[in-house]
């Protein structure tokens, strides 16, 4: 016959063991990649300086992005290079994410998170990330976008025996928000995000005089 000990310490150990067994490592969320993007809206010297900022931050060679169609209002031509971006993975991606969240004071809006479990936010000035100010480059803002995944997500992208990820294993908006709060002790704000841009563009000061 099986005997059960009534020792409280033994009971606690059993409870802890059960808690560990219930934790599924396959369900653990992790940062797959981080994309840093700077869009200047035109090609030339301004785009070259933006590429230097991305390279300083990531330590990698950035890639140029082309406009998909012509927008005459903004003076953008189709297939013109207007932005630079870089994809970072591993520990370097987590390090850059922490620097970005430090600038945001670990506060994000619920609207920063997508329904597929990814999230992103913007940085107004790259010098806030700890980069040295260079008068020859100026100050640039940038976008951070984080793609999350779980172990086993590769089955939807592999060449042989490709399959779909089951519904219980897919990442939701709530999963990523919970991960953000637990991992970084972050704060989630609700409501409509406020536009606090410090844009110093050409159109500044051209409004009607009061």
PDB file of C-alpha atoms in Angstrom:
ATOM      1  CA  UNK A   1       0.000   0.000   0.000  1.00  0.00           C
ATOM      2  CA  UNK A   2       1.179   3.553  -0.758  1.00  0.00           C
ATOM      3  CA  UNK A   3       1.825   5.758   2.280  1.00  0.00           C
ATOM      4  CA  UNK A   4       1.463   9.540   2.211  1.00  0.00           C
ATOM      5  CA  UNK A   5       3.570  11.633   4.584  1.00  0.00           C
ATOM      6  CA  UNK A   6       1.799  14.357   6.518  1.00  0.00           C
ATOM      7  CA  UNK A   7       5.034  16.301   7.010  1.00  0.00           C
ATOM      8  CA  UNK A   8       4.325  19.941   5.976  1.00  0.00           C
ATOM      9  CA  UNK A   9       7.828  20.346   4.441  1.00  0.00           C
ATOM     10  CA  UNK A  10       7.241  17.291   2.282  1.00  0.00           C
ATOM     11  CA  UNK A  11       3.890  18.711   1.217  1.00  0.00           C
ATOM     12  CA  UNK A  12       5.510  21.991   0.189  1.00  0.00           C
ATOM     13  CA  UNK A  13       8.129  20.155  -1.835  1.00  0.00           C
ATOM     14  CA  UNK A  14       5.428  18.177  -3.601  1.00  0.00           C
ATOM     15  CA  UNK A  15       3.528  21.385  -4.357  1.00  0.00           C
ATOM     16  CA  UNK A  16       6.657  23.011  -5.765  1.00  0.00           C
ATOM     17  CA  UNK A  17       7.362  19.928  -7.870  1.00  0.00           C
ATOM     18  CA  UNK A  18       3.864  20.005  -9.305  1.00  0.00           C
ATOM     19  CA  UNK A  19       4.255  23.700 -10.172  1.00  0.00           C
ATOM     20  CA  UNK A  20       7.499  22.989 -12.030  1.00  0.00           C
ATOM     21  CA  UNK A  21       5.917  20.100 -13.924  1.00  0.00           C
ATOM     22  CA  UNK A  22       3.024  22.287 -15.077  1.00  0.00           C
ATOM     23  CA  UNK A  23       5.412  24.849 -16.612  1.00  0.00           C
ATOM     24  CA  UNK A  24       5.751  23.949 -20.293  1.00  0.00           C
ATOM     25  CA  UNK A  25       9.052  25.174 -21.795  1.00  0.00           C
ATOM     26  CA  UNK A  26       7.513  25.076 -25.287  1.00  0.00           C
ATOM     27  CA  UNK A  27       5.071  27.837 -24.273  1.00  0.00           C
ATOM     28  CA  UNK A  28       7.841  30.198 -23.178  1.00  0.00           C
ATOM     29  CA  UNK A  29       7.836  33.499 -25.095  1.00  0.00           C
ATOM     30  CA  UNK A  30      11.079  34.815 -26.563  1.00  0.00           C
ATOM     31  CA  UNK A  31      12.206  37.686 -28.754  1.00  0.00           C
ATOM     32  CA  UNK A  32      12.861  36.333 -32.262  1.00  0.00           C
ATOM     33  CA  UNK A  33      14.129  39.548 -33.862  1.00  0.00           C
ATOM     34  CA  UNK A  34      14.146  43.335 -33.575  1.00  0.00           C
ATOM     35  CA  UNK A  35      13.855  45.618 -36.609  1.00  0.00           C
ATOM     36  CA  UNK A  36      15.271  49.153 -36.455  1.00  0.00           C
ATOM     37  CA  UNK A  37      13.895  51.448 -39.169  1.00  0.00           C
ATOM     38  CA  UNK A  38      14.592  55.076 -40.091  1.00  0.00           C
ATOM     39  CA  UNK A  39      12.533  56.634 -42.888  1.00  0.00           C
ATOM     40  CA  UNK A  40      13.744  60.030 -44.137  1.00  0.00           C
ATOM     41  CA  UNK A  41      11.455  60.273 -47.169  1.00  0.00           C
ATOM     42  CA  UNK A  42      14.205  61.053 -49.677  1.00  0.00           C
ATOM     43  CA  UNK A  43      17.430  59.635 -51.046  1.00  0.00           C
ATOM     44  CA  UNK A  44      20.849  61.234 -50.946  1.00  0.00           C
ATOM     45  CA  UNK A  45      23.009  62.568 -48.142  1.00  0.00           C
ATOM     46  CA  UNK A  46      20.222  62.511 -45.555  1.00  0.00           C
ATOM     47  CA  UNK A  47      19.665  58.788 -46.110  1.00  0.00           C
ATOM     48  CA  UNK A  48      23.404  58.113 -45.891  1.00  0.00           C
ATOM     49  CA  UNK A  49      23.583  59.825 -42.494  1.00  0.00           C
ATOM     50  CA  UNK A  50      20.579  57.807 -41.282  1.00  0.00           C
ATOM     51  CA  UNK A  51      22.369  54.608 -42.322  1.00  0.00           C
ATOM     52  CA  UNK A  52      25.363  55.615 -40.180  1.00  0.00           C
ATOM     53  CA  UNK A  53      23.063  56.026 -37.151  1.00  0.00           C
ATOM     54  CA  UNK A  54      21.592  52.538 -37.639  1.00  0.00           C
ATOM     55  CA  UNK A  55      25.070  51.064 -38.062  1.00  0.00           C
ATOM     56  CA  UNK A  56      26.290  52.747 -34.859  1.00  0.00           C
ATOM     57  CA  UNK A  57      23.352  51.338 -32.906  1.00  0.00           C
ATOM     58  CA  UNK A  58      23.295  47.780 -34.253  1.00  0.00           C
ATOM     59  CA  UNK A  59      26.878  47.189 -35.351  1.00  0.00           C
ATOM     60  CA  UNK A  60      25.503  45.785 -38.634  1.00  0.00           C
ATOM     61  CA  UNK A  61      25.272  47.052 -42.197  1.00  0.00           C
ATOM     62  CA  UNK A  62      21.746  48.451 -42.790  1.00  0.00           C
ATOM     63  CA  UNK A  63      19.621  47.742 -45.876  1.00  0.00           C
ATOM     64  CA  UNK A  64      17.845  50.411 -47.941  1.00  0.00           C
ATOM     65  CA  UNK A  65      14.085  50.343 -48.549  1.00  0.00           C
ATOM     66  CA  UNK A  66      12.438  51.641 -51.715  1.00  0.00           C
ATOM     67  CA  UNK A  67       9.158  53.502 -52.136  1.00  0.00           C
ATOM     68  CA  UNK A  68       6.390  51.267 -53.514  1.00  0.00           C
ATOM     69  CA  UNK A  69       4.624  54.043 -55.423  1.00  0.00           C
ATOM     70  CA  UNK A  70       4.887  57.749 -56.276  1.00  0.00           C
ATOM     71  CA  UNK A  71       3.552  60.322 -53.806  1.00  0.00           C
ATOM     72  CA  UNK A  72       3.800  63.766 -55.375  1.00  0.00           C
ATOM     73  CA  UNK A  73       2.644  65.552 -52.205  1.00  0.00           C
ATOM     74  CA  UNK A  74       5.802  64.403 -50.405  1.00  0.00           C
ATOM     75  CA  UNK A  75       8.029  64.437 -53.486  1.00  0.00           C
ATOM     76  CA  UNK A  76       8.550  60.664 -53.397  1.00  0.00           C
ATOM     77  CA  UNK A  77       9.143  58.728 -56.607  1.00  0.00           C
ATOM     78  CA  UNK A  78       8.470  55.031 -57.130  1.00  0.00           C
ATOM     79  CA  UNK A  79      11.506  52.780 -56.445  1.00  0.00           C
ATOM     80  CA  UNK A  80      13.381  55.675 -54.825  1.00  0.00           C
ATOM     81  CA  UNK A  81      15.395  54.746 -51.730  1.00  0.00           C
ATOM     82  CA  UNK A  82      13.717  56.531 -48.820  1.00  0.00           C
ATOM     83  CA  UNK A  83      14.545  54.486 -45.700  1.00  0.00           C
ATOM     84  CA  UNK A  84      17.099  52.196 -44.056  1.00  0.00           C
ATOM     85  CA  UNK A  85      16.449  49.272 -41.742  1.00  0.00           C
ATOM     86  CA  UNK A  86      18.338  46.522 -39.956  1.00  0.00           C
ATOM     87  CA  UNK A  87      17.269  43.222 -38.374  1.00  0.00           C
ATOM     88  CA  UNK A  88      18.959  42.192 -35.118  1.00  0.00           C
ATOM     89  CA  UNK A  89      18.644  38.833 -33.343  1.00  0.00           C
ATOM     90  CA  UNK A  90      19.865  37.176 -30.160  1.00  0.00           C
ATOM     91  CA  UNK A  91      21.365  38.934 -27.146  1.00  0.00           C
ATOM     92  CA  UNK A  92      22.106  42.081 -29.164  1.00  0.00           C
ATOM     93  CA  UNK A  93      18.392  42.465 -29.962  1.00  0.00           C
ATOM     94  CA  UNK A  94      17.458  42.173 -26.287  1.00  0.00           C
ATOM     95  CA  UNK A  95      20.132  44.721 -25.354  1.00  0.00           C
ATOM     96  CA  UNK A  96      18.823  47.281 -27.881  1.00  0.00           C
ATOM     97  CA  UNK A  97      15.237  46.634 -26.734  1.00  0.00           C
ATOM     98  CA  UNK A  98      16.193  47.366 -23.123  1.00  0.00           C
ATOM     99  CA  UNK A  99      17.840  50.631 -24.185  1.00  0.00           C
ATOM    100  CA  UNK A 100      14.739  51.630 -26.106  1.00  0.00           C
ATOM    101  CA  UNK A 101      12.389  50.777 -23.233  1.00  0.00           C
ATOM    102  CA  UNK A 102      14.596  52.774 -20.857  1.00  0.00           C
ATOM    103  CA  UNK A 103      13.979  55.834 -23.054  1.00  0.00           C
ATOM    104  CA  UNK A 104      10.214  55.140 -22.914  1.00  0.00           C
ATOM    105  CA  UNK A 105      10.510  54.714 -19.110  1.00  0.00           C
ATOM    106  CA  UNK A 106       9.133  51.168 -19.531  1.00  0.00           C
ATOM    107  CA  UNK A 107       5.709  52.558 -20.439  1.00  0.00           C
ATOM    108  CA  UNK A 108       3.867  51.354 -23.543  1.00  0.00           C
ATOM    109  CA  UNK A 109       0.330  51.793 -24.809  1.00  0.00           C
ATOM    110  CA  UNK A 110      -1.893  48.785 -25.364  1.00  0.00           C
ATOM    111  CA  UNK A 111      -2.161  49.992 -28.970  1.00  0.00           C
ATOM    112  CA  UNK A 112       1.583  49.316 -29.382  1.00  0.00           C
ATOM    113  CA  UNK A 113       0.793  45.578 -29.430  1.00  0.00           C
ATOM    114  CA  UNK A 114      -0.639  43.781 -32.481  1.00  0.00           C
ATOM    115  CA  UNK A 115      -3.186  40.961 -32.480  1.00  0.00           C
ATOM    116  CA  UNK A 116      -0.456  38.502 -33.568  1.00  0.00           C
ATOM    117  CA  UNK A 117       1.615  39.179 -30.445  1.00  0.00           C
ATOM    118  CA  UNK A 118       4.230  41.529 -31.905  1.00  0.00           C
ATOM    119  CA  UNK A 119       4.803  45.106 -30.733  1.00  0.00           C
ATOM    120  CA  UNK A 120       6.635  48.288 -31.634  1.00  0.00           C
ATOM    121  CA  UNK A 121       7.298  51.870 -30.603  1.00  0.00           C
ATOM    122  CA  UNK A 122       9.179  54.959 -31.751  1.00  0.00           C
ATOM    123  CA  UNK A 123      12.190  56.886 -30.453  1.00  0.00           C
ATOM    124  CA  UNK A 124      12.276  60.649 -31.128  1.00  0.00           C
ATOM    125  CA  UNK A 125      16.047  61.204 -30.843  1.00  0.00           C
ATOM    126  CA  UNK A 126      18.725  58.558 -31.312  1.00  0.00           C
ATOM    127  CA  UNK A 127      21.060  60.248 -28.817  1.00  0.00           C
ATOM    128  CA  UNK A 128      18.655  59.150 -26.043  1.00  0.00           C
ATOM    129  CA  UNK A 129      19.840  55.574 -26.696  1.00  0.00           C
ATOM    130  CA  UNK A 130      23.350  56.443 -25.540  1.00  0.00           C
ATOM    131  CA  UNK A 131      24.804  57.231 -28.967  1.00  0.00           C
ATOM    132  CA  UNK A 132      27.225  60.138 -29.205  1.00  0.00           C
ATOM    133  CA  UNK A 133      25.932  63.282 -30.905  1.00  0.00           C
ATOM    134  CA  UNK A 134      27.716  64.124 -34.154  1.00  0.00           C
ATOM    135  CA  UNK A 135      27.045  67.584 -35.672  1.00  0.00           C
ATOM    136  CA  UNK A 136      27.826  66.160 -39.106  1.00  0.00           C
ATOM    137  CA  UNK A 137      25.003  63.612 -38.779  1.00  0.00           C
ATOM    138  CA  UNK A 138      22.372  65.475 -36.773  1.00  0.00           C
ATOM    139  CA  UNK A 139      19.512  63.901 -34.803  1.00  0.00           C
ATOM    140  CA  UNK A 140      17.268  61.151 -36.153  1.00  0.00           C
ATOM    141  CA  UNK A 141      14.210  59.390 -34.826  1.00  0.00           C
ATOM    142  CA  UNK A 142      13.582  55.713 -35.456  1.00  0.00           C
ATOM    143  CA  UNK A 143      11.059  52.898 -35.148  1.00  0.00           C
ATOM    144  CA  UNK A 144      11.573  49.694 -33.181  1.00  0.00           C
ATOM    145  CA  UNK A 145       9.500  46.626 -34.058  1.00  0.00           C
ATOM    146  CA  UNK A 146       9.760  43.357 -32.129  1.00  0.00           C
ATOM    147  CA  UNK A 147       8.700  39.948 -33.460  1.00  0.00           C
ATOM    148  CA  UNK A 148       7.939  37.324 -30.800  1.00  0.00           C
ATOM    149  CA  UNK A 149       7.820  33.547 -31.135  1.00  0.00           C
ATOM    150  CA  UNK A 150       7.709  30.249 -29.267  1.00  0.00           C
ATOM    151  CA  UNK A 151       9.659  27.049 -29.745  1.00  0.00           C
ATOM    152  CA  UNK A 152       8.181  25.037 -32.589  1.00  0.00           C
ATOM    153  CA  UNK A 153       7.164  28.032 -34.731  1.00  0.00           C
ATOM    154  CA  UNK A 154       9.620  26.836 -37.369  1.00  0.00           C
ATOM    155  CA  UNK A 155       7.166  24.203 -38.656  1.00  0.00           C
ATOM    156  CA  UNK A 156       5.206  26.929 -40.472  1.00  0.00           C
ATOM    157  CA  UNK A 157       8.323  28.132 -42.371  1.00  0.00           C
ATOM    158  CA  UNK A 158      10.426  25.042 -43.052  1.00  0.00           C
ATOM    159  CA  UNK A 159      10.674  23.603 -46.580  1.00  0.00           C
ATOM    160  CA  UNK A 160       9.904  19.945 -45.851  1.00  0.00           C
ATOM    161  CA  UNK A 161       6.728  18.768 -44.111  1.00  0.00           C
ATOM    162  CA  UNK A 162       5.490  22.311 -43.563  1.00  0.00           C
ATOM    163  CA  UNK A 163       2.456  22.609 -41.303  1.00  0.00           C
ATOM    164  CA  UNK A 164       0.453  25.200 -39.387  1.00  0.00           C
ATOM    165  CA  UNK A 165       0.917  26.240 -35.784  1.00  0.00           C
ATOM    166  CA  UNK A 166      -1.986  25.081 -33.628  1.00  0.00           C
ATOM    167  CA  UNK A 167      -4.313  27.659 -32.082  1.00  0.00           C
ATOM    168  CA  UNK A 168      -3.229  26.973 -28.458  1.00  0.00           C
ATOM    169  CA  UNK A 169       0.408  27.567 -29.440  1.00  0.00           C
ATOM    170  CA  UNK A 170      -0.130  30.842 -31.318  1.00  0.00           C
ATOM    171  CA  UNK A 171       0.930  34.077 -29.644  1.00  0.00           C
ATOM    172  CA  UNK A 172      -1.810  36.556 -28.789  1.00  0.00           C
ATOM    173  CA  UNK A 173      -1.774  40.216 -27.840  1.00  0.00           C
ATOM    174  CA  UNK A 174      -2.476  39.351 -24.204  1.00  0.00           C
ATOM    175  CA  UNK A 175       0.467  36.899 -24.075  1.00  0.00           C
ATOM    176  CA  UNK A 176       2.988  39.524 -25.204  1.00  0.00           C
ATOM    177  CA  UNK A 177       1.598  42.221 -22.891  1.00  0.00           C
ATOM    178  CA  UNK A 178       1.911  39.806 -19.965  1.00  0.00           C
ATOM    179  CA  UNK A 179       5.500  38.986 -21.011  1.00  0.00           C
ATOM    180  CA  UNK A 180       6.351  42.704 -21.219  1.00  0.00           C
ATOM    181  CA  UNK A 181       5.027  43.376 -17.716  1.00  0.00           C
ATOM    182  CA  UNK A 182       6.798  40.358 -16.168  1.00  0.00           C
ATOM    183  CA  UNK A 183      10.105  40.609 -18.057  1.00  0.00           C
ATOM    184  CA  UNK A 184      10.698  44.369 -17.732  1.00  0.00           C
ATOM    185  CA  UNK A 185       8.326  45.323 -14.904  1.00  0.00           C
ATOM    186  CA  UNK A 186       6.629  47.438 -17.561  1.00  0.00           C
ATOM    187  CA  UNK A 187       3.549  49.636 -17.363  1.00  0.00           C
ATOM    188  CA  UNK A 188       0.664  49.298 -19.808  1.00  0.00           C
ATOM    189  CA  UNK A 189      -1.336  52.440 -20.527  1.00  0.00           C
ATOM    190  CA  UNK A 190      -4.797  52.439 -22.054  1.00  0.00           C
ATOM    191  CA  UNK A 191      -6.454  55.102 -24.173  1.00  0.00           C
ATOM    192  CA  UNK A 192      -5.384  56.936 -27.293  1.00  0.00           C
ATOM    193  CA  UNK A 193      -1.599  57.463 -27.615  1.00  0.00           C
ATOM    194  CA  UNK A 194      -0.567  61.114 -27.610  1.00  0.00           C
ATOM    195  CA  UNK A 195       1.566  62.533 -30.389  1.00  0.00           C
ATOM    196  CA  UNK A 196       4.609  64.139 -28.755  1.00  0.00           C
ATOM    197  CA  UNK A 197       6.771  64.434 -31.854  1.00  0.00           C
ATOM    198  CA  UNK A 198       9.581  66.992 -31.817  1.00  0.00           C
ATOM    199  CA  UNK A 199       9.666  67.178 -35.622  1.00  0.00           C
ATOM    200  CA  UNK A 200      11.930  69.927 -36.898  1.00  0.00           C
ATOM    201  CA  UNK A 201      10.900  69.669 -40.552  1.00  0.00           C
ATOM    202  CA  UNK A 202      10.702  72.174 -43.373  1.00  0.00           C
ATOM    203  CA  UNK A 203       7.074  73.020 -42.709  1.00  0.00           C
ATOM    204  CA  UNK A 204       7.684  74.370 -39.207  1.00  0.00           C
ATOM    205  CA  UNK A 205       6.585  77.957 -38.720  1.00  0.00           C
ATOM    206  CA  UNK A 206       4.682  78.207 -42.016  1.00  0.00           C
ATOM    207  CA  UNK A 207       1.224  78.272 -40.462  1.00  0.00           C
ATOM    208  CA  UNK A 208      -1.102  81.241 -40.340  1.00  0.00           C
ATOM    209  CA  UNK A 209      -0.092  84.053 -38.032  1.00  0.00           C
ATOM    210  CA  UNK A 210      -2.440  84.776 -35.162  1.00  0.00           C
TER     211      UNK A 210
END
